[in-house]
Coordinates of C-alpha atoms in Angstrom, one line a residue:
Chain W
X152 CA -3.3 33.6 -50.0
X153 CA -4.3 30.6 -48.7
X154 CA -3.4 31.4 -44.9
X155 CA -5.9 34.3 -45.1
X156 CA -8.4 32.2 -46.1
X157 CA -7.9 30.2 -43.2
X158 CA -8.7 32.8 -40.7
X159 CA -11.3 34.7 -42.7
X160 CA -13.1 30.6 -43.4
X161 CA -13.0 30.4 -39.4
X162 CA -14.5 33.6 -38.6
X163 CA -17.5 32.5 -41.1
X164 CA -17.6 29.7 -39.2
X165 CA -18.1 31.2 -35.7
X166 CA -20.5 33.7 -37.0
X167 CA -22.6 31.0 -38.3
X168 CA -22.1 28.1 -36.1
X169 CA -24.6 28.9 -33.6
X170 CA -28.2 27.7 -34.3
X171 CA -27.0 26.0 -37.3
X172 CA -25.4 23.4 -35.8
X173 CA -26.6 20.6 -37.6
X174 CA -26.4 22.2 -41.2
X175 CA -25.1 21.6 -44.3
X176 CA -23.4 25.0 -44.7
X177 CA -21.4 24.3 -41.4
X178 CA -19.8 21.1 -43.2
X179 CA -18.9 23.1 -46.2
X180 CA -16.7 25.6 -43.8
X181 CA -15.2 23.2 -42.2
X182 CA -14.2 21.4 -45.9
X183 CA -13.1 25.0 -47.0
X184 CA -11.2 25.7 -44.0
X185 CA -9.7 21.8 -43.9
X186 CA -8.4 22.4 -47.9
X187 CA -6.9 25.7 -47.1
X188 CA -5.2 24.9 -43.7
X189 CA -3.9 21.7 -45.9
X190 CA -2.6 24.2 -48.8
X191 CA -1.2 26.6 -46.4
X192 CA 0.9 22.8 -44.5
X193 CA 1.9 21.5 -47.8
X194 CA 4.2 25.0 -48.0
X195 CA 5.6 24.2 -44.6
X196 CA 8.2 21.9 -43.3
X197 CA 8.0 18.4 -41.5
X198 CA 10.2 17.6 -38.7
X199 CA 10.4 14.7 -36.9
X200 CA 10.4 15.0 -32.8
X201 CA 11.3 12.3 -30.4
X202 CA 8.6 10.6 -28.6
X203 CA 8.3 9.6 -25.1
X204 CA 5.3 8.2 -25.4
X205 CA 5.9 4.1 -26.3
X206 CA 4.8 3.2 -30.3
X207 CA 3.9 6.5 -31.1
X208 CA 5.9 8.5 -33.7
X209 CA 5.0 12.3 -33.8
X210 CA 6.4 15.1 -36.1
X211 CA 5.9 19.3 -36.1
X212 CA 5.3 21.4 -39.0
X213 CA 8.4 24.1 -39.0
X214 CA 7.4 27.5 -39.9
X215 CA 9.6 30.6 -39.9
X216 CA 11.0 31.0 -36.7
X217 CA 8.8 28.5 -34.6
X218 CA 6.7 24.8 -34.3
X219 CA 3.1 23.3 -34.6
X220 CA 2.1 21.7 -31.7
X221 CA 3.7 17.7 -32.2
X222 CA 1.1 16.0 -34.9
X223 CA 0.6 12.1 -34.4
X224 CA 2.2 10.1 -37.5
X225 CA -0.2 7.1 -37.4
X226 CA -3.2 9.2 -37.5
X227 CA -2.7 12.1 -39.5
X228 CA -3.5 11.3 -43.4
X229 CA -0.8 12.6 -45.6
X230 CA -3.2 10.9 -48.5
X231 CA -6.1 13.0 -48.7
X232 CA -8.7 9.8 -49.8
X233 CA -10.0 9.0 -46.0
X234 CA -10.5 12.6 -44.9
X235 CA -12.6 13.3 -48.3
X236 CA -15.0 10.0 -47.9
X237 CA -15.3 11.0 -44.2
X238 CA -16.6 14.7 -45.4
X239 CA -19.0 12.8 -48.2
X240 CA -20.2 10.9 -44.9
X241 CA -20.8 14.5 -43.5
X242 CA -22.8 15.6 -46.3
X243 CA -25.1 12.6 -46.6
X244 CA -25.1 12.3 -42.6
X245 CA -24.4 8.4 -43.0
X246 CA -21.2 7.3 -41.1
X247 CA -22.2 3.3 -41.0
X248 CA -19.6 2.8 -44.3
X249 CA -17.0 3.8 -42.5
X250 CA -14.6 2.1 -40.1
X251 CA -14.2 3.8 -36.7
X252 CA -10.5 3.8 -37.1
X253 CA -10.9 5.9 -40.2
X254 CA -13.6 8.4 -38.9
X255 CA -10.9 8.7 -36.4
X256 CA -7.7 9.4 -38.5
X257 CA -9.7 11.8 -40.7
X258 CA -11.3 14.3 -37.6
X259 CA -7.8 14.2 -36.4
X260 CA -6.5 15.2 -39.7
X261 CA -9.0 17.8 -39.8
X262 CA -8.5 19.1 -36.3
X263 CA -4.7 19.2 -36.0
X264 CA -4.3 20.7 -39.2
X265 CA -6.5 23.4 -38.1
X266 CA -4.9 23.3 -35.1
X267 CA -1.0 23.6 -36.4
X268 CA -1.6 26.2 -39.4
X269 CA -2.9 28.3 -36.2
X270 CA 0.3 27.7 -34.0
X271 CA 2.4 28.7 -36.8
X272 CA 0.2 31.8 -38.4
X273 CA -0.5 33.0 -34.8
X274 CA 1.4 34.3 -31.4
X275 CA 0.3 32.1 -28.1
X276 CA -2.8 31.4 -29.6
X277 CA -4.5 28.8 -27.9
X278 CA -8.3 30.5 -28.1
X279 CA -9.2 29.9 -31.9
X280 CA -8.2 26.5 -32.1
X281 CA -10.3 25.8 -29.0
X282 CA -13.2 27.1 -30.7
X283 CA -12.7 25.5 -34.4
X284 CA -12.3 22.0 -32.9
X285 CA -15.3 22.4 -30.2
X286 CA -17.3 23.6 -33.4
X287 CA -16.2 21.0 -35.3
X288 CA -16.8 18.3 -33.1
X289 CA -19.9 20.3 -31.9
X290 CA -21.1 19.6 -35.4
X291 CA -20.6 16.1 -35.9
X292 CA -22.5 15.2 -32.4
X293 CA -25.2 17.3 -34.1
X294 CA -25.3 15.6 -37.6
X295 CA -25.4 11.9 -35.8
X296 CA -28.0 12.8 -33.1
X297 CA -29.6 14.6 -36.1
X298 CA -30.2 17.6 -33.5
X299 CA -29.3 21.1 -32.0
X300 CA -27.4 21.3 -29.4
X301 CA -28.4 23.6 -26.1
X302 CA -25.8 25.3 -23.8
X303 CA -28.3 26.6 -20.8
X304 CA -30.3 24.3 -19.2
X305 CA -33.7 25.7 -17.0
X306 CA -32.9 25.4 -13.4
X307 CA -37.1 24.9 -11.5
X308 CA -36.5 23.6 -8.1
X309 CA -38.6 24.6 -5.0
X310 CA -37.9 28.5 -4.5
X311 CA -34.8 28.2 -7.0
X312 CA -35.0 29.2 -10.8
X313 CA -31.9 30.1 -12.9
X314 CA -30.3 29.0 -15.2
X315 CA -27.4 26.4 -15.7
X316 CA -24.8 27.3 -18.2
X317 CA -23.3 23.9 -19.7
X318 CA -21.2 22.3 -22.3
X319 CA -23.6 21.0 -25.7
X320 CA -26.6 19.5 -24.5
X321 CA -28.1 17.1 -26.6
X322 CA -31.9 16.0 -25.2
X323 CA -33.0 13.2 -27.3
X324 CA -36.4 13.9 -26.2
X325 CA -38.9 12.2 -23.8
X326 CA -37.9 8.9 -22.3
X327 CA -34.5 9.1 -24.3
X328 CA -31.1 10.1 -22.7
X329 CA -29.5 13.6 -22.8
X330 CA -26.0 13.7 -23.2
X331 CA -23.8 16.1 -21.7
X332 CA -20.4 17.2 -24.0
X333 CA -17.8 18.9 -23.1
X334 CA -15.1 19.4 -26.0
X335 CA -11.6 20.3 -24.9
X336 CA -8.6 20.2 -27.3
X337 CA -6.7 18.9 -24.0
X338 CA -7.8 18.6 -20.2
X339 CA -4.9 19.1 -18.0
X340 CA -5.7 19.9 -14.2
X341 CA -8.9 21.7 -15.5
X342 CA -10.5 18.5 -16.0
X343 CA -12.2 18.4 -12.8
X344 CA -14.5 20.8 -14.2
X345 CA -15.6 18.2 -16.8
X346 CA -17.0 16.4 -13.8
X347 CA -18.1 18.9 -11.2
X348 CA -20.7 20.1 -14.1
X349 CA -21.8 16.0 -14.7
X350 CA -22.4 16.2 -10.5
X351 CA -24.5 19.5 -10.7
X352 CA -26.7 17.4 -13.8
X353 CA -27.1 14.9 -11.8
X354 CA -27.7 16.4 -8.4
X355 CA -30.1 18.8 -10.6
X356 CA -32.0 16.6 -12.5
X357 CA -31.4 12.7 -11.0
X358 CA -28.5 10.7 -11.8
X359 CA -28.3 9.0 -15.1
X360 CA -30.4 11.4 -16.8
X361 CA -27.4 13.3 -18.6
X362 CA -24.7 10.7 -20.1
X363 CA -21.6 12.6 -20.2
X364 CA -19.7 12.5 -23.3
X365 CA -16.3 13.9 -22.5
X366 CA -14.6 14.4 -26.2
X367 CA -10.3 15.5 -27.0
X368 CA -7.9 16.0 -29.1
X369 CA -5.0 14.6 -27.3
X370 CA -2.8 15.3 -23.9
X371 CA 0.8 15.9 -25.9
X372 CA 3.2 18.1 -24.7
X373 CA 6.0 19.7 -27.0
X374 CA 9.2 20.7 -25.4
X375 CA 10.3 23.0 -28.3
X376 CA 13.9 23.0 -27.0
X377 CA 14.5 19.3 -26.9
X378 CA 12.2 18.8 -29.5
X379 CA 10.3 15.7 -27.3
X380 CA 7.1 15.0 -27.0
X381 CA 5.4 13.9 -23.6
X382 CA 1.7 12.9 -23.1
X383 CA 1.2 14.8 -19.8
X384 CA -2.2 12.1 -18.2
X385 CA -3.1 12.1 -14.0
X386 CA -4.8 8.5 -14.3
X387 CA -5.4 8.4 -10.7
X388 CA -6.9 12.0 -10.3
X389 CA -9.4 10.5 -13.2
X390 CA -10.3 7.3 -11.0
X391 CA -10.8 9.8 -7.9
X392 CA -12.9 12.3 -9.9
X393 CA -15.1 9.0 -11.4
X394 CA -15.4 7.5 -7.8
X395 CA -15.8 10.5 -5.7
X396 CA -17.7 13.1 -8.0
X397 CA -19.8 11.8 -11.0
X398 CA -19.5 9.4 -13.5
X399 CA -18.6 10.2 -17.2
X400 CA -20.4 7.8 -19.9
X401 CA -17.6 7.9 -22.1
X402 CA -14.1 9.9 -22.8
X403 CA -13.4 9.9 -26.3
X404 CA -10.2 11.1 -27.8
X405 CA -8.6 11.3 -31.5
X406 CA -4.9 10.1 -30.0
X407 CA -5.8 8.9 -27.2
X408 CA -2.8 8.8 -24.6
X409 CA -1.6 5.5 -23.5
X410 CA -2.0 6.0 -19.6
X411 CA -5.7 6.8 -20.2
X412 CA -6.1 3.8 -22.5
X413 CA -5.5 1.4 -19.8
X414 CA -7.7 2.7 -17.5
X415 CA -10.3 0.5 -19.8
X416 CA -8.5 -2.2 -18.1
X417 CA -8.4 -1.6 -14.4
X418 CA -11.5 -2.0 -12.3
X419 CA -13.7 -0.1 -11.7
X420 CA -13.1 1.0 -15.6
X421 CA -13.3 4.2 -17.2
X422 CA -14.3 3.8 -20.6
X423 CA -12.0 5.4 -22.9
X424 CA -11.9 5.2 -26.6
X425 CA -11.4 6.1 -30.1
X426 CA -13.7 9.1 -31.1
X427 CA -14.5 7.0 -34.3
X428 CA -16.1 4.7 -32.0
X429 CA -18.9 7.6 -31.2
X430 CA -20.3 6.9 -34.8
X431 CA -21.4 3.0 -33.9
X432 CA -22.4 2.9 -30.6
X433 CA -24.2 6.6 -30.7
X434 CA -27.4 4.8 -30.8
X435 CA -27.1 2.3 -28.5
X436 CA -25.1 4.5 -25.4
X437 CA -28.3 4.4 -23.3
X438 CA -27.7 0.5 -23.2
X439 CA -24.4 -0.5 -22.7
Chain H
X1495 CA 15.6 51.0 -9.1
X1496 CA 12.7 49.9 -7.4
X1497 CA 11.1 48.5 -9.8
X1498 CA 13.7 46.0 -10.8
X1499 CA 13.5 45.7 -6.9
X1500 CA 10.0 44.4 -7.0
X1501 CA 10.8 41.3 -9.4
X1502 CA 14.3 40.8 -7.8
X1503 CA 12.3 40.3 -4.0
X1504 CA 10.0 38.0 -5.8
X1505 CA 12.0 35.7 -7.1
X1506 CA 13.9 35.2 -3.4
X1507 CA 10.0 34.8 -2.0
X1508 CA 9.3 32.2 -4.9
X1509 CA 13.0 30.5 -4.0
X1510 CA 12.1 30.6 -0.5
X1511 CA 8.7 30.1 0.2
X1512 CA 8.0 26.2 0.7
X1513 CA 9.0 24.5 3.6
X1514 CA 9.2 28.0 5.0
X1515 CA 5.9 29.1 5.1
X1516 CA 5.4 30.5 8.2
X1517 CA 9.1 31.3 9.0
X1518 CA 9.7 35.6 9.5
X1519 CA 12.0 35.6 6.9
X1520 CA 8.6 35.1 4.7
X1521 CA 7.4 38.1 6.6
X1522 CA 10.2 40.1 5.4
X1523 CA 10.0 39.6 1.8
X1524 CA 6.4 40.1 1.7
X1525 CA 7.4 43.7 3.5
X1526 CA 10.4 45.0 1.1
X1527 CA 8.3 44.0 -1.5
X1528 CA 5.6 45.8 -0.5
X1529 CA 7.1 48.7 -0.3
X1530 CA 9.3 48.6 -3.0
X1531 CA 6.0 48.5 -5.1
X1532 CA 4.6 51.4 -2.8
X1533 CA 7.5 53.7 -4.4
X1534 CA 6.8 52.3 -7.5
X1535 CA 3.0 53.3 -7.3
X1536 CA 4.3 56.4 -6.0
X1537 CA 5.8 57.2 -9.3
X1538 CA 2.7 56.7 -11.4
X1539 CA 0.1 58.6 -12.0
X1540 CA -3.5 58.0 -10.9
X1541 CA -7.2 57.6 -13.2
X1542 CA -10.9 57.7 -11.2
X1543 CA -12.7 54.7 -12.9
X1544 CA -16.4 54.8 -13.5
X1545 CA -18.1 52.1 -11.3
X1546 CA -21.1 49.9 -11.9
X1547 CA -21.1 48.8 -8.9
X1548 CA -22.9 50.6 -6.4
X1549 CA -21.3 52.2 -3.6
X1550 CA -18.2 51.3 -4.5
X1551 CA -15.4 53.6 -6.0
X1552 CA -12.2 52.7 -8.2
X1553 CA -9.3 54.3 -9.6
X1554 CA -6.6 52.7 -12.1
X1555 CA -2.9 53.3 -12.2
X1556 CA -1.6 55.0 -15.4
X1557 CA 1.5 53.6 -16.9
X1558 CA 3.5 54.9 -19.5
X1559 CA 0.4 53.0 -22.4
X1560 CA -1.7 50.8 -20.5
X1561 CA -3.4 50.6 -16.9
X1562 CA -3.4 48.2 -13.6
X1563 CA -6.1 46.3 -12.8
X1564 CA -9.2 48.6 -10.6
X1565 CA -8.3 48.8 -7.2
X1566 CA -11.1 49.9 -4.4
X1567 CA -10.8 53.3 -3.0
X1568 CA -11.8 52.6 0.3
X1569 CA -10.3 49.7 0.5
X1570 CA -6.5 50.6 -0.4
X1571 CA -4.6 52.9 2.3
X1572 CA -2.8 55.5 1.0
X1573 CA -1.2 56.5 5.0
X1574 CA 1.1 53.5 5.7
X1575 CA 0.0 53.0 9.2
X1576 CA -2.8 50.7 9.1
X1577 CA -0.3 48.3 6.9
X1578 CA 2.8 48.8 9.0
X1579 CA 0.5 47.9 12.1
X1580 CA 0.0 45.2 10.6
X1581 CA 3.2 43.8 9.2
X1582 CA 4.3 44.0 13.3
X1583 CA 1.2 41.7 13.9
X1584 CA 2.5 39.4 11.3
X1585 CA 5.9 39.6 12.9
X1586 CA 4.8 39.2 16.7
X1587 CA 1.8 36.6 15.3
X1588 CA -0.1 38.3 16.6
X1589 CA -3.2 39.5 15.5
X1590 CA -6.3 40.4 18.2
X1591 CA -5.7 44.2 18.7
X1592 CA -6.6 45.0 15.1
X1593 CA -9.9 45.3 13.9
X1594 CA -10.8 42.6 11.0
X1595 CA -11.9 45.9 8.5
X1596 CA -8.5 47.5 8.9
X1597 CA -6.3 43.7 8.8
X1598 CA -8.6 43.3 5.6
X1599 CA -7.4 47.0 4.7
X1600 CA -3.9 46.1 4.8
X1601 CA -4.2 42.6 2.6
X1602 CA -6.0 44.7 0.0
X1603 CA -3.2 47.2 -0.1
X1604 CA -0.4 45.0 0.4
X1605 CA -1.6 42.5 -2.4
X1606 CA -3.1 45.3 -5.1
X1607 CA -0.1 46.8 -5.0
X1608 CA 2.1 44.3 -5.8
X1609 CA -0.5 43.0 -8.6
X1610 CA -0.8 46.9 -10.1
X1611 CA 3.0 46.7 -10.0
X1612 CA 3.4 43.8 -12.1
X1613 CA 0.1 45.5 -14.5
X1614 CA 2.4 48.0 -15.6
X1615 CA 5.8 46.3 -15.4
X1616 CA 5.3 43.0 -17.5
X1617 CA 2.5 42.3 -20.6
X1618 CA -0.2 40.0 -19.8
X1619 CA 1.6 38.5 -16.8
X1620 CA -1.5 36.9 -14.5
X1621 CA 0.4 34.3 -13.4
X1622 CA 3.0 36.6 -11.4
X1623 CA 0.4 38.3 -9.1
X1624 CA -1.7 34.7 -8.9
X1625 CA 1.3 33.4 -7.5
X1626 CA 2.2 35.4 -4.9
X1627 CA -1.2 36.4 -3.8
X1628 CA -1.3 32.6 -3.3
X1629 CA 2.0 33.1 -0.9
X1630 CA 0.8 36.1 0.6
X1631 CA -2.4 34.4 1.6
X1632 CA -0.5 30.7 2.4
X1633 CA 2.2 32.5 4.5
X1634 CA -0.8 34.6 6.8
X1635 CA -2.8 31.4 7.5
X1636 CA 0.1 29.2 8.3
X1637 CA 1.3 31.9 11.1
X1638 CA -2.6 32.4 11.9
X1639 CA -2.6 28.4 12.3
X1640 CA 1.3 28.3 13.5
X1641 CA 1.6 25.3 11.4
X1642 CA 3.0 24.7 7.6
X1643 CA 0.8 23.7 4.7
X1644 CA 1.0 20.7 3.1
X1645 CA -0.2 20.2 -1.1
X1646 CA -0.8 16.5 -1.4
X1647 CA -2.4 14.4 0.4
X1648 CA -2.2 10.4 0.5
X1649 CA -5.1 8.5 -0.6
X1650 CA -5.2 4.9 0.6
X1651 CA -8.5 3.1 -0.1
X1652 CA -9.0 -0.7 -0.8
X1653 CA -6.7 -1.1 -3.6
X1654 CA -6.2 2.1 -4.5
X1655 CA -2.9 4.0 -3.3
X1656 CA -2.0 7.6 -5.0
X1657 CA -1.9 10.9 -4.2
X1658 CA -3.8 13.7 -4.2
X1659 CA -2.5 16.8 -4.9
X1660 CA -4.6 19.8 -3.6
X1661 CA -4.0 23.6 -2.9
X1662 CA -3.1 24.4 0.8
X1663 CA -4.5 21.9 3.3
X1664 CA -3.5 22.5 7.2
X1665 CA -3.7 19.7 9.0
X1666 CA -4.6 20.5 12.7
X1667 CA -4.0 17.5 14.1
X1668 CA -6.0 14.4 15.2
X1669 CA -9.4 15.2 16.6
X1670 CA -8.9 18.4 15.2
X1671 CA -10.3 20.6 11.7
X1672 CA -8.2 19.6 8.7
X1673 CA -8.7 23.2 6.7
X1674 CA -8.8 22.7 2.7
X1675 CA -7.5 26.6 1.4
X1676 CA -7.9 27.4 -2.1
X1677 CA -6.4 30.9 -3.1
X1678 CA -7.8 32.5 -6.2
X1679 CA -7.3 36.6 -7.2
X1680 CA -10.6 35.6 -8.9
X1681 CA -12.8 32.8 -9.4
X1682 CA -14.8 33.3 -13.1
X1683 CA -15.8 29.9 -14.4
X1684 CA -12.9 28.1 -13.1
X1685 CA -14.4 28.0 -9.8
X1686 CA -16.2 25.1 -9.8
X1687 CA -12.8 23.5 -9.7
X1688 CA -13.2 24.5 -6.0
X1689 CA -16.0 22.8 -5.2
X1690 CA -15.0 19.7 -7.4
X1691 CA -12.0 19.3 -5.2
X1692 CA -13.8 19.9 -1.8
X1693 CA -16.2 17.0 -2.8
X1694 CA -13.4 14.8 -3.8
X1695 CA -11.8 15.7 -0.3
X1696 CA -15.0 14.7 1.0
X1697 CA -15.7 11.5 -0.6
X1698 CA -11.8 10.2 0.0
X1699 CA -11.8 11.2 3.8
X1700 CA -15.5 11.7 4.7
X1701 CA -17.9 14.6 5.2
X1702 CA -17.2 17.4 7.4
X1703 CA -13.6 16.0 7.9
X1704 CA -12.1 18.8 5.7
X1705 CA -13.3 22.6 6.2
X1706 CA -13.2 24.6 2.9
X1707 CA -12.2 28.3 2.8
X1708 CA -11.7 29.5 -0.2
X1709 CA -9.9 32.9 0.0
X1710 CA -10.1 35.5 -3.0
X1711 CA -8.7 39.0 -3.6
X1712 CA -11.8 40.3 -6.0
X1713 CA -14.2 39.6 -9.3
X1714 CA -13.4 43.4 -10.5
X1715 CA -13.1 43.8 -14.4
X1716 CA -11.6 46.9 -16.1
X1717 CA -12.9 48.0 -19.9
X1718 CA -9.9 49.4 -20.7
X1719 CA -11.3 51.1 -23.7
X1720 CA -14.2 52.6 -21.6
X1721 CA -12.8 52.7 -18.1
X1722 CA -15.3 51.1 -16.7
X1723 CA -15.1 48.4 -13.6
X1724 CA -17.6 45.6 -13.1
X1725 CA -17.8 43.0 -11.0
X1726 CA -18.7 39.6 -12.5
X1727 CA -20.5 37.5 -10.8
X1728 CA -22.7 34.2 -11.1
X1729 CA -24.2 33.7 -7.8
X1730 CA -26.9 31.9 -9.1
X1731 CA -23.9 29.2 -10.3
X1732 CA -22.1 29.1 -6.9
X1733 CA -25.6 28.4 -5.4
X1734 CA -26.4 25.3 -7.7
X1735 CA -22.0 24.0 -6.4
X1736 CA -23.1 25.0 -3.0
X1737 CA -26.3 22.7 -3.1
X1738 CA -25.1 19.9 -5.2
X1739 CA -21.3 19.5 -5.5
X1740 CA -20.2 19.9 -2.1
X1741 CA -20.4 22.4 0.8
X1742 CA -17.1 25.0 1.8
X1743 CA -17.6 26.5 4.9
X1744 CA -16.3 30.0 4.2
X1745 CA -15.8 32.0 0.9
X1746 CA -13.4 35.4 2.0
X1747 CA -12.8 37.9 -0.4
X1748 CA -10.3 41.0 0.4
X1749 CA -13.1 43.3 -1.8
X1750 CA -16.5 41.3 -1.8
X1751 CA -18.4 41.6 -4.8
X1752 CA -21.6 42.9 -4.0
X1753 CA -24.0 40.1 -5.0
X1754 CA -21.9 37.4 -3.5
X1755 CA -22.1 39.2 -0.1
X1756 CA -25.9 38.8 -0.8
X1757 CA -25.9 35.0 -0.6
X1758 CA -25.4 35.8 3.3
X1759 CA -29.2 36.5 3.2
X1760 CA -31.0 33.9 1.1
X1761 CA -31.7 30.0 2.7
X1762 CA -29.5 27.6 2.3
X1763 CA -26.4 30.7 3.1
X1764 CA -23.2 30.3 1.6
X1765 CA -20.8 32.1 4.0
X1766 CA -19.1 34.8 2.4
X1767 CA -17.0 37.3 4.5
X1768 CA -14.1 39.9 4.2
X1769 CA -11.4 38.5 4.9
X1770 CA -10.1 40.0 8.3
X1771 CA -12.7 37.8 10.2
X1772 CA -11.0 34.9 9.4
X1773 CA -8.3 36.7 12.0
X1774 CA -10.3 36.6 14.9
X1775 CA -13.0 33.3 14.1
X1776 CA -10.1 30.9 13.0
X1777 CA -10.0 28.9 16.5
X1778 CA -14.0 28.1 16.5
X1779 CA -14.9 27.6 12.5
X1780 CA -15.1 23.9 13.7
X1781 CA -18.0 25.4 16.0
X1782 CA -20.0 27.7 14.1

């Protein structure tokens, strides 16, 4: 049964995930997992929803008596060819042969299929695809820094020592940046968190040492009534929490929503783009 | 049957509550449904909980397969008085001739009791005690301050114009303390959501302009398996928000967690009280 396999694939993968970030075996449970959630779909309906959101089309997967979360029709691969080059690219840790707009149509593939097998096999379950895409995302940060991540920081300042709980921490070493990266599957109004951590980095440890890395799935909303699908974005709470708390380095996003995607082009900008831009620029962040 | 009563009263409260926040009517939905969940409670059956926290003792309310939330012995008054007292202070607005441990008394009982109601009544409901412990706690400091709450603010800056939507903000007039209220039944990691908004209240309208009192009932968490109540805490977190997010002026708890009331004692102090004194210092926290 291919929708056991699902689950009992994921729970290898969160028993192994930590301190083996970076390895090999962690690409083969995603593949695994990715095959059988894609086995499990292929047995399942496609309906198509109506979109609010301007030139984007979006469908659900209809299971017995309920709907996937509202999948994006431009980005999700029905053709399995990208998303099997982009786990090669995985295994050989070498991205630079592949366009940033497929990187991103195949993590999103891998993601939301994840992501809707769980809505339909599950009741309310929001927790485990959480944790499958902020492993899976965990992952690839770690493969392209070619690192572990940490998620506690040391906290030595005058009479104060603790420690600071965070998102993955990638330190690049001595003289090199450290990025901060939080993984959300959406933000919704607990996105202030994002940058009230980023101000505690920087008030800890000097501004500009941590570059944060914000990374999402995407911000749509099903209404499983009408059968509509709504980005739900606050734009201006973003410009407020850039302006008024910390800054975040970039926000990347599979779909990313169309009211975030113009704040590239309002002053002062928030840079927002395509997670298959990560891949290209990863080595050159510090600069631009 | 009362407790059809108890969800029935709510839902007028709910109807009712904004743009009526400090109107007596308020006061008298709070009080039939108070004790509407008193007879409930009556009904039920009582469970001693094992505490691991020192020198303070919990019991549970049994229900027919499951138990309420832990609710502090010393804290919850089982003899009406001290809460009907009360209830005329909220009715006269009046509230010097009672003692800030026995008004704190009465908001424990008057707020568990309604949250252990809805423990037994509904599955996995947080959201129905969250909201009205946030109208409970809204409707006593807007009679306290005689003066409704608003929950967005404008934000005019250069070219900017939007709004900011915030949790209770009183507004007491030019020249005067603008008070920024955040009501939580408990913090966990979300709170730094707190301290994110205070800051951006503080970067918008300038320093010091808006106080911060962030009101909470308690950090109590029941093994249900074991009986067993804990408090969780991370003062070590709040310290690092305190020092480099932004500063609120008072944290008050109904039942303070032990090692949050310890951050009284240790430089720089993060003011954390019992509730009740908010009663009696509300006209000077501009002062002290």
């Amino acid at each position: 049964m291919s929708s056991d396999g699902i689950i009992k694939k994921y729970e290898l993968l969160k028993k192994n995930f930590k301190n083996n970030e970076n390895d090999s075996k962690i690409t083969e449970y995603i593949f695994d997992i990715y095959n059988n959630c894609i086995e499990f779909l292929n047995g399942v309906s496609i309906k198509d929803l109506k979109s609010l959101s301007a030139n984007k089309s979006y469908f659900t997967f209809e299971g017995a008596s309920k709907f996937s979360r509202a999948v994006n029709k431009d980005l999700f691969c029905t053709n399995p060819t990208i998303v099997n080059s982009f786990f090669d690219c995985m295994g050989a840790n070498s991205f630079s042969q592949m366009s940033s707009s497929d990187i991103t149509k195949a993590c999103y593939t891998i993601a939301i299929s994840f992501c809707c097998s769980i809505d339909l096999l599950k009741s309310n379950d929001q927790k485990t695809p959480g944790t499958f895409f902020e492993y899976f995302i965990g992952h690839l940060y770690s493969k392209r820094f070619s690192l572990k991540p940490r998620t506690q920081l040391d906290v030595l300042n005058l009479d104060m020592q603790s420690t600071l709980p965070t998102d993955f921490v990638f330190d690049l070493g001595t003289g090199k940046p450290k990025y901060h990266v939080p993984v959300k599957t959406s933000t919704r109004e607990r996105v202030i968190q994002v940058w009230g951590h980023q101000r505690v980095l920087d008030g800890v440890y000097g501004t500009g040492r941590f570059l944060g890395l914000l990374t999402c799935l995407s911000e749509t909303k099903l209404d499983h009534k009408k059968l509509e699908v709504v980005e739900i974005c606050l734009p201006e709470q973003w410009r407020l929490y850039q302006l008024f708390i910390a800054q975040l380095k970039r926000i990347y996003y599979l779909d990313i929503p169309r009211k975030y995607e113009e704040l590239n082009n309002v002053f002062p900008k928030i840079n927002i783009k395509p997670f298959g831009d990560f891949f290209s620029e990863a080595d050159v962040l510090d600069v631009f």
